PDB file of C-alpha atoms in Angstrom:
ATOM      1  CA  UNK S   1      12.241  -9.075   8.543  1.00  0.00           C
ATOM      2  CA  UNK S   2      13.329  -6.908   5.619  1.00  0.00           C
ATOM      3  CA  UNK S   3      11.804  -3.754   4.746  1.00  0.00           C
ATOM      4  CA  UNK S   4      11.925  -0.891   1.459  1.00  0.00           C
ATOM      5  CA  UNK S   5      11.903   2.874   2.864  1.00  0.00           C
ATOM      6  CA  UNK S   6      11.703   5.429  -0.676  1.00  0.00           C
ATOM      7  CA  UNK S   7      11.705   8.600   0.906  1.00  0.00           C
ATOM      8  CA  UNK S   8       9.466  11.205  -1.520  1.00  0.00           C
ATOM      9  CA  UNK S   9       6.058   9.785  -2.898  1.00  0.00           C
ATOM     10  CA  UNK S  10       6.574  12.852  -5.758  1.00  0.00           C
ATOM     11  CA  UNK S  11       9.491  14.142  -7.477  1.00  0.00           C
ATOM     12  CA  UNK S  12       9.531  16.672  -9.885  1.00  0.00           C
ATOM     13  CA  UNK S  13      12.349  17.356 -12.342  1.00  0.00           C
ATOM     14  CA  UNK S  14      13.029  19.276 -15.230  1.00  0.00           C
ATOM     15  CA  UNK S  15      13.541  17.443 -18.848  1.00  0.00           C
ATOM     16  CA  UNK S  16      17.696  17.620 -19.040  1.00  0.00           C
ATOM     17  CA  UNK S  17      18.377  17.519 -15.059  1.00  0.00           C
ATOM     18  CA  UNK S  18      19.637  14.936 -12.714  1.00  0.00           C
ATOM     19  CA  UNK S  19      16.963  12.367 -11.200  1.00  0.00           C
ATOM     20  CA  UNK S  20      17.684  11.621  -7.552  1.00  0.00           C
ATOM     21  CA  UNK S  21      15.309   8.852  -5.805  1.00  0.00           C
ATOM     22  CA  UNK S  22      16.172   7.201  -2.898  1.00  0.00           C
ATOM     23  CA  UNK S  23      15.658   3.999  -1.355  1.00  0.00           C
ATOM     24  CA  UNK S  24      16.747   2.338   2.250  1.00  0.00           C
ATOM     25  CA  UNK S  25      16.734  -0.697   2.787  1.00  0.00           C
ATOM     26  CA  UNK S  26      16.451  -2.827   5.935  1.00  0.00           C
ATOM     27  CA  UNK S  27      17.695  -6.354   6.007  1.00  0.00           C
ATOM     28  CA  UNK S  28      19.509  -9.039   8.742  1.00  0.00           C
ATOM     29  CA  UNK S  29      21.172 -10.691   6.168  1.00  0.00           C
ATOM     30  CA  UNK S  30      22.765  -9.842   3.016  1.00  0.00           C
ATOM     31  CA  UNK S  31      20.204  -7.730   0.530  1.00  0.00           C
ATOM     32  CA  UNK S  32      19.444  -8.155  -3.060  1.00  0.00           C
ATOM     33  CA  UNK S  33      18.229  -5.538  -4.531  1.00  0.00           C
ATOM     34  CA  UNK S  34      16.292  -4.193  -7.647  1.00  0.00           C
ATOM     35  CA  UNK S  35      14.863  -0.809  -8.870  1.00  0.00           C
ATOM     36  CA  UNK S  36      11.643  -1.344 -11.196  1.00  0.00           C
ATOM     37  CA  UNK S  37       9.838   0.926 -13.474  1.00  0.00           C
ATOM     38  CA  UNK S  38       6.386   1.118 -13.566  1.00  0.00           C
ATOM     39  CA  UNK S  39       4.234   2.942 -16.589  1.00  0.00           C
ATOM     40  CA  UNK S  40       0.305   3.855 -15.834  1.00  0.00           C
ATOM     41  CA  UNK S  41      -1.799   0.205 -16.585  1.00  0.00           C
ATOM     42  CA  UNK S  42       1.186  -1.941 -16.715  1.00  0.00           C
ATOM     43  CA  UNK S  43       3.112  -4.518 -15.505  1.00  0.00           C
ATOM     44  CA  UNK S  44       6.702  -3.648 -13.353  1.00  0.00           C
ATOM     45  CA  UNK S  45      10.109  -3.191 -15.230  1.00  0.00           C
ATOM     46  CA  UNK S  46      13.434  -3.873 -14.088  1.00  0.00           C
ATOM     47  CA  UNK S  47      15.915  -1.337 -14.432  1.00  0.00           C
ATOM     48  CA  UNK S  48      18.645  -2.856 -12.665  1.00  0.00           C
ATOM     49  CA  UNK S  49      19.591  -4.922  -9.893  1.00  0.00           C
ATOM     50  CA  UNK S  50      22.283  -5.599  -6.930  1.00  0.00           C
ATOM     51  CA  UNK S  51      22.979  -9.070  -6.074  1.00  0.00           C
ATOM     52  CA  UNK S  52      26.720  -9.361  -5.002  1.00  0.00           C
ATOM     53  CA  UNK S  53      30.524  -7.675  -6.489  1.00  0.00           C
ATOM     54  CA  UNK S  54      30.468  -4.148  -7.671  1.00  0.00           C
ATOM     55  CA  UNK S  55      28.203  -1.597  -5.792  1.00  0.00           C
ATOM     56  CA  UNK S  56      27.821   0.808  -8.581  1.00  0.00           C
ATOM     57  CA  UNK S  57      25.193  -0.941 -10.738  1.00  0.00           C
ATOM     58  CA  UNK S  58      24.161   0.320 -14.180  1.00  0.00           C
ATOM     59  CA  UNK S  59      20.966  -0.300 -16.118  1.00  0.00           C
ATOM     60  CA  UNK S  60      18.858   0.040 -18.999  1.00  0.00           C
ATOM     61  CA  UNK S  61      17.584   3.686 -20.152  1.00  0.00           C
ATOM     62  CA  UNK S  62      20.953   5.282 -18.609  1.00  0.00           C
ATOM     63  CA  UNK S  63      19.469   4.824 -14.892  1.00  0.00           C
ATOM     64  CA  UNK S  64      21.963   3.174 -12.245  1.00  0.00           C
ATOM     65  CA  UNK S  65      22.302   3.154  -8.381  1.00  0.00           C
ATOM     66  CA  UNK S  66      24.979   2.138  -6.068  1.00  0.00           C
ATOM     67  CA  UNK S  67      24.293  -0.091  -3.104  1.00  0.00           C
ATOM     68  CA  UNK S  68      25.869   1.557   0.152  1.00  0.00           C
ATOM     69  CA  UNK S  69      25.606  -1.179   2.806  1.00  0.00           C
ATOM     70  CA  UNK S  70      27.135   1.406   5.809  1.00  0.00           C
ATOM     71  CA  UNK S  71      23.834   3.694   4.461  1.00  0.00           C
ATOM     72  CA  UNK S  72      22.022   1.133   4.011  1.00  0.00           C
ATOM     73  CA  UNK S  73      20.605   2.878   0.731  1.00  0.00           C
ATOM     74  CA  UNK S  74      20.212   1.827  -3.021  1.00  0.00           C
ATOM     75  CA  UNK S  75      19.932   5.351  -4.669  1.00  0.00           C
ATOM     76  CA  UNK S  76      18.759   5.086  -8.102  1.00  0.00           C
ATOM     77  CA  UNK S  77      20.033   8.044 -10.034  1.00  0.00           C
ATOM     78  CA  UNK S  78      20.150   9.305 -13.952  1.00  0.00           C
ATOM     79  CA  UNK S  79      22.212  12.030 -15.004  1.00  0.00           C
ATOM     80  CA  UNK S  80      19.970  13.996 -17.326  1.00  0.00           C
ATOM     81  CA  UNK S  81      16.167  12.932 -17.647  1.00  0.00           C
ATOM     82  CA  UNK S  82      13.591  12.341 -20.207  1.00  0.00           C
ATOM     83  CA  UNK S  83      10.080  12.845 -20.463  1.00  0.00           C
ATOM     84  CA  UNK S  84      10.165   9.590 -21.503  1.00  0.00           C
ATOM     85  CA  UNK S  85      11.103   8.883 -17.709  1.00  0.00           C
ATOM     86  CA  UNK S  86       8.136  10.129 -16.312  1.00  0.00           C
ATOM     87  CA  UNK S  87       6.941   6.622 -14.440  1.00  0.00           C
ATOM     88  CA  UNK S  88       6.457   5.273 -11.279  1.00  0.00           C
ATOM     89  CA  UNK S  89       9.457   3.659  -9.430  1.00  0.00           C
ATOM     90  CA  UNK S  90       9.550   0.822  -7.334  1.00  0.00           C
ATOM     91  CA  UNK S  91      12.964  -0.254  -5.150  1.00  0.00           C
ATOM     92  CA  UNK S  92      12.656  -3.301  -3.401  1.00  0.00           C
ATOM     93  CA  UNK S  93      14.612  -6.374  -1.613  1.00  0.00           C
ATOM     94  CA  UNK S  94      15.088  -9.927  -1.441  1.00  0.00           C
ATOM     95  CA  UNK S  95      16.659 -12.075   1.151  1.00  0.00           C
ATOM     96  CA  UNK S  96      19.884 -13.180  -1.024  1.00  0.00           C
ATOM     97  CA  UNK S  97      19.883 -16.933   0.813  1.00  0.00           C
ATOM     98  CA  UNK S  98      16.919 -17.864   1.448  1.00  0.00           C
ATOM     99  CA  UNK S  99      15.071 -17.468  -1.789  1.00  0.00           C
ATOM    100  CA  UNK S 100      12.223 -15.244  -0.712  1.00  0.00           C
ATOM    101  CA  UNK S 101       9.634 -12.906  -2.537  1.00  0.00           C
ATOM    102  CA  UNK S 102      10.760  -9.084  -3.292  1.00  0.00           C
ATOM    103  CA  UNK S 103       9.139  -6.767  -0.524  1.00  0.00           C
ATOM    104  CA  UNK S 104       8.810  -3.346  -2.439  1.00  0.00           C
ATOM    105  CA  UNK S 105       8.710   0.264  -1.330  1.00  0.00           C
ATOM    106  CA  UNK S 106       5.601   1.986  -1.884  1.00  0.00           C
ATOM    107  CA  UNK S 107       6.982   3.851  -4.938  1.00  0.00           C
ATOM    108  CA  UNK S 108       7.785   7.578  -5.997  1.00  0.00           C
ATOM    109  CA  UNK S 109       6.231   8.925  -9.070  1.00  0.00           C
ATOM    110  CA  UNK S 110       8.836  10.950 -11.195  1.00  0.00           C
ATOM    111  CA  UNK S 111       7.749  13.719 -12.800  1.00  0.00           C
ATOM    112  CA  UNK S 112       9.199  15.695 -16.084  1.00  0.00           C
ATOM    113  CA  UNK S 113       8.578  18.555 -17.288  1.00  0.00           C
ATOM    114  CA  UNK S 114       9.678  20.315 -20.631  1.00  0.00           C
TER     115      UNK S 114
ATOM    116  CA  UNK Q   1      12.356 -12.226 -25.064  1.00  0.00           C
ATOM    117  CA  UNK Q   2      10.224 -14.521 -23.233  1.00  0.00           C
ATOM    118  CA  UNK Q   3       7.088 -13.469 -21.141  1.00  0.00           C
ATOM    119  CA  UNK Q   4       5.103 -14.126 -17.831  1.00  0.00           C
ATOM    120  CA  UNK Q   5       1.168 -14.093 -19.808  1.00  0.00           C
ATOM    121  CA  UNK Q   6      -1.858 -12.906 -17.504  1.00  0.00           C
ATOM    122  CA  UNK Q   7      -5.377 -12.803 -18.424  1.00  0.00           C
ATOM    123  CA  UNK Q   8      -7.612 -11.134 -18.462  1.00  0.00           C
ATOM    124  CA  UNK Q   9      -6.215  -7.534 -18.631  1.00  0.00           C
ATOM    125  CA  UNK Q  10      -9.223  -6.057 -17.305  1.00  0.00           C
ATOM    126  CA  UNK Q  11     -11.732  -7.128 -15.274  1.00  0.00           C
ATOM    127  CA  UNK Q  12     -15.013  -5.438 -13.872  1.00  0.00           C
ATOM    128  CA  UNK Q  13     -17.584  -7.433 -11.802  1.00  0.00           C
ATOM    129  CA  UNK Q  14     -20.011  -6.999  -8.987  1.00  0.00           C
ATOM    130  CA  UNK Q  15     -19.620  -7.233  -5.341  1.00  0.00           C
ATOM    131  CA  UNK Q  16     -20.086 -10.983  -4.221  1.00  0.00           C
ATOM    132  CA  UNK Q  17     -19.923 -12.012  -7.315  1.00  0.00           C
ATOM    133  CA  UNK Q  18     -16.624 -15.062  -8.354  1.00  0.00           C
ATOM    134  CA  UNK Q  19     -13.516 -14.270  -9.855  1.00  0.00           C
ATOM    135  CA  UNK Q  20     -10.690 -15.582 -11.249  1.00  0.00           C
ATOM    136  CA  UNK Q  21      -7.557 -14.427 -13.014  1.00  0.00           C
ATOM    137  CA  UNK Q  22      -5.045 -16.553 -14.929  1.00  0.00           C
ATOM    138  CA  UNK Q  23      -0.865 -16.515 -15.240  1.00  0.00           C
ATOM    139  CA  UNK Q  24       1.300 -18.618 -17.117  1.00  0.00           C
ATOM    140  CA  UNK Q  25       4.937 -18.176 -16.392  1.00  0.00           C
ATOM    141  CA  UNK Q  26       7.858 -18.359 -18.272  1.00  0.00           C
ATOM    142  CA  UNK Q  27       8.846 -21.548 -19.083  1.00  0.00           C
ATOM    143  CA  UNK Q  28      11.081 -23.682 -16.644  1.00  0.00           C
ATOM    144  CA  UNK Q  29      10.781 -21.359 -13.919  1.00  0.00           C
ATOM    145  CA  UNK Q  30       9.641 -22.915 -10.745  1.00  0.00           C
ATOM    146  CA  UNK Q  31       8.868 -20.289  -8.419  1.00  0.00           C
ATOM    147  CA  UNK Q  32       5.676 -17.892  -9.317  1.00  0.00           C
ATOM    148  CA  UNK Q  33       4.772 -15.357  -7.352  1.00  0.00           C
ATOM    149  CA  UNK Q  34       0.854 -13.430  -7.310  1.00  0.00           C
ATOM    150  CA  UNK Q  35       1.027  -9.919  -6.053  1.00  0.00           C
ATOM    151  CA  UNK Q  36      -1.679  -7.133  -5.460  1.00  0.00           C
ATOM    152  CA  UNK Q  37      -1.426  -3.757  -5.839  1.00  0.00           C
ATOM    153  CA  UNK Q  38      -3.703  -1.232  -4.309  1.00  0.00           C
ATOM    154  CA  UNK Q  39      -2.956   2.096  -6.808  1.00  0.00           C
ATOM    155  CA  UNK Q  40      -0.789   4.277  -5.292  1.00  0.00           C
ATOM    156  CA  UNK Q  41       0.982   1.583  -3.599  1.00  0.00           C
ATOM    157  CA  UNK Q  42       3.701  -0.904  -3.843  1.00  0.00           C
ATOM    158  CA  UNK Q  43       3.009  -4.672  -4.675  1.00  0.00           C
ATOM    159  CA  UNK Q  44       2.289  -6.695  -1.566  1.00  0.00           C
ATOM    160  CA  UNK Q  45       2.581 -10.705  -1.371  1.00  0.00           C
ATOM    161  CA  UNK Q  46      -0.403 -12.340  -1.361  1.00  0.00           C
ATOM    162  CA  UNK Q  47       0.720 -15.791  -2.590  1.00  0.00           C
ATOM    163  CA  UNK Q  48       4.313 -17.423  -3.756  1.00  0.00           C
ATOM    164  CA  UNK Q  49       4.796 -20.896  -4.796  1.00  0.00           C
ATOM    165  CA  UNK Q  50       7.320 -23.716  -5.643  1.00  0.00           C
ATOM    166  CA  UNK Q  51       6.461 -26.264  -8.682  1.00  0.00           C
ATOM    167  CA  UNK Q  52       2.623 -26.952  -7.475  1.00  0.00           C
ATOM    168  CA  UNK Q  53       3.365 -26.386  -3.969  1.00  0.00           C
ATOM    169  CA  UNK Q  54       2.522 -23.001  -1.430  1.00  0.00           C
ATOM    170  CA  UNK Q  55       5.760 -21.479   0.104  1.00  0.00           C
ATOM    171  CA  UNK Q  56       4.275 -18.837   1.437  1.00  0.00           C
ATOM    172  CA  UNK Q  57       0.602 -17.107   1.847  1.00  0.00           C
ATOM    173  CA  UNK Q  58       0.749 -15.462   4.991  1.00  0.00           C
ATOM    174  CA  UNK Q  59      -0.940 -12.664   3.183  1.00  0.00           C
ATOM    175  CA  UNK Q  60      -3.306 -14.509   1.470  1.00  0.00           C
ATOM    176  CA  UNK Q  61      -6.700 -13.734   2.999  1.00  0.00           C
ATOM    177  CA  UNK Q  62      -7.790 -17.081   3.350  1.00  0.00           C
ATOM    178  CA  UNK Q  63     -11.646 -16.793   3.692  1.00  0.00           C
ATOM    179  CA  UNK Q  64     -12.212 -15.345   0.235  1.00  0.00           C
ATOM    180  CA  UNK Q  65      -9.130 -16.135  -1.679  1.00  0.00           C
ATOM    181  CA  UNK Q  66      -7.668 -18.970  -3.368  1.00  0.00           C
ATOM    182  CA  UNK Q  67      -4.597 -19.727  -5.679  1.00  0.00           C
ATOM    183  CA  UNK Q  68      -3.915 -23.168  -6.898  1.00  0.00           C
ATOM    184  CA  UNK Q  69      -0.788 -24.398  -9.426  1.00  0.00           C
ATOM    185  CA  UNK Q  70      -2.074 -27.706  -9.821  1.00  0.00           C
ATOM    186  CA  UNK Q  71       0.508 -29.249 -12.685  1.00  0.00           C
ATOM    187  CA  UNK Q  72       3.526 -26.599 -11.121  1.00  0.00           C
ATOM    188  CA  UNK Q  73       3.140 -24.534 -14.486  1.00  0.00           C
ATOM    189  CA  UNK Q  74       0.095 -22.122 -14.804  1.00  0.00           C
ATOM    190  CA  UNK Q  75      -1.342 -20.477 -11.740  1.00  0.00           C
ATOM    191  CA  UNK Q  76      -5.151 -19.595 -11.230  1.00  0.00           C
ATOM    192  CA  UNK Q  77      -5.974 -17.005  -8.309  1.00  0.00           C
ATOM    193  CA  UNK Q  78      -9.656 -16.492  -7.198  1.00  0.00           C
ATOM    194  CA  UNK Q  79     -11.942 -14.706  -5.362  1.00  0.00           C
ATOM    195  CA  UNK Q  80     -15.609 -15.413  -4.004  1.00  0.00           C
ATOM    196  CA  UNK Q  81     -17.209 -13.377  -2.967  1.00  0.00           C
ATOM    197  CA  UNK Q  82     -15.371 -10.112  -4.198  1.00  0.00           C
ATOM    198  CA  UNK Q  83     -15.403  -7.056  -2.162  1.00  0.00           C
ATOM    199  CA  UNK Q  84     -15.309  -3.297  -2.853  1.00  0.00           C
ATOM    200  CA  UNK Q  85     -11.893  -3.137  -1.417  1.00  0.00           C
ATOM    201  CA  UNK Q  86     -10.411  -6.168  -3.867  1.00  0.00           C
ATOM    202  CA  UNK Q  87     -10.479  -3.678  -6.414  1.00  0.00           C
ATOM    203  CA  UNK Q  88      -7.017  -3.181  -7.560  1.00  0.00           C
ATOM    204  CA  UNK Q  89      -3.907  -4.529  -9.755  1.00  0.00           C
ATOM    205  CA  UNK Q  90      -3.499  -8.274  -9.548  1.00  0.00           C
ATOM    206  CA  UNK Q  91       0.134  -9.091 -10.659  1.00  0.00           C
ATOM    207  CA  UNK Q  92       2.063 -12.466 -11.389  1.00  0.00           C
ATOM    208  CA  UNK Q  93       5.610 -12.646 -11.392  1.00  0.00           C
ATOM    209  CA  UNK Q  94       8.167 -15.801 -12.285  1.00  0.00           C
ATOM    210  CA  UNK Q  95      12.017 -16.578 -11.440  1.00  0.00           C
ATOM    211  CA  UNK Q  96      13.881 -19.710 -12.047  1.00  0.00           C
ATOM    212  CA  UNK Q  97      16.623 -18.302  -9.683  1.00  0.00           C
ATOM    213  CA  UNK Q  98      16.819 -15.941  -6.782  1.00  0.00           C
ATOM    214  CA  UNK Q  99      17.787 -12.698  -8.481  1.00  0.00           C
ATOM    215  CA  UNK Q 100      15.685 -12.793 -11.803  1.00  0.00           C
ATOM    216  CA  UNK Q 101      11.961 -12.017 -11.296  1.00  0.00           C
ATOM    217  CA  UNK Q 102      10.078 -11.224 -14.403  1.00  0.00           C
ATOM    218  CA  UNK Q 103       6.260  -9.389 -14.131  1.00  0.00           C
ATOM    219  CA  UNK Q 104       3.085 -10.052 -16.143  1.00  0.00           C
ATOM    220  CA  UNK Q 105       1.151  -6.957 -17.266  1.00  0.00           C
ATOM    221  CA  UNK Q 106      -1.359  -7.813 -15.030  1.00  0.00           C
ATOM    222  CA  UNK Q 107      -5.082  -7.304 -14.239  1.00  0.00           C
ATOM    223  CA  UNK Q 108      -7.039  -4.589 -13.299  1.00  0.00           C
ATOM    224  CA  UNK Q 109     -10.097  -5.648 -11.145  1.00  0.00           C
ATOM    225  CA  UNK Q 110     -12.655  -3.090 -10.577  1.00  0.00           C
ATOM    226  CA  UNK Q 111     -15.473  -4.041  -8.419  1.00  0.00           C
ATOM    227  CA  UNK Q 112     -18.850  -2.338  -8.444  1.00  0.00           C
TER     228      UNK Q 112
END
């Protein structure tokens, strides 16, 4: 069975610094997986996604993550955020072969402040 | 760009009373998913099908819920009688392959 671990319900940045949230992933067979953005009343957002070839994956809004299969982690990282950012972020996984629905994490809210 | 469509956006209705919320997907993909999501929490499976047929709802709670895709395009998922604890985000999603999925704006259900 696969499962999303995001490590920190609540992180709290300041508007200009790095944004750090994790994600680890646990899968028997070879992982896809997404990061989604999530604003208050809406639907989810995809920011990026890992299906298969290069590990470092980059996606919209300057956000990207790199899929570390030894750490079984999907870090979704952004050098210098926006207040704009402030969200809630889902990571989750699908079972590449088979086809099956995306299990998600139960999310991290980001914080901003000016 | 095209869009996964859900209706209504917000719902409010009484305990035990029916309800029922509607998705159309994008067109030409086969697979639609419905999802809930309690807030504060992740989406959780409740129901994913192929064309008109049920792959999986193994999270489906079968004695109140139902989800139908009669025609393999739009999806209807319902509930009777509806329960304090239903209350929460109902969202559709849509792929035509295994590494696109693409979310509807979903509906809140509040029930009083």
């Amino acid at each position: 069975a696969q499962s999303v671990t995001q490590l920190g319900s609540h992180v709290s940045v300041s508007e200009g610094a790095l944004v750090l949230l994790r994600c680890n992933y646990s899968s028997s067979v070879p992982p896809y997986l997404f990061w989604y953005v999530q604003y208050p009343n809406q639907g989810l957002q995809l920011l990026l996604k890992y299906t298969t070839g290069a590990t470092l994956v980059k996606g919209i809004n300057g956000f990207e993550a790199e899929f570390k299969k030894s750490e079984t982690s999907f870090h979704l990282t952004k050098p210098s955020a926006h207040m704009s950012d402030a969200a809630e972020y889902f990571c989750a996984v699908s079972d590449a072969a088979a086809g099956t629905a995306l299990i998600f994490g139960k999310g991290t809210t980001l914080s901003v402040s000016s | 760009e095209a869009e996964v469509a859900q209706s209504p956006r917000y719902k409010i209705t009484e305990k035990s009373q029916a309800v029922a919320f509607w998705c159309d997907p994008i067109s030409g993909h086969a697979t639609l998913y419905w999802y809930r999501q309690i807030l504060g929490q992740g989406p959780e499976l409740l129901v994913q099908f192929q064309d008109e047929s049920v792959v999986d709802d193994s999270q489906l709670p079968k004695d109140r819920f139902s989800a139908e895709r009669l025609k393999g395009v739009d999806s209807t998922l319902k509930i009777q009688p509806a329960e304090l604890g239903d209350s929460a985000m109902y969202l559709c999603a849509s792929s035509r392959n295994r590494d696109g999925y693409t979310f509807g704006s979903g509906t809140r259900l509040t029930v009083v």
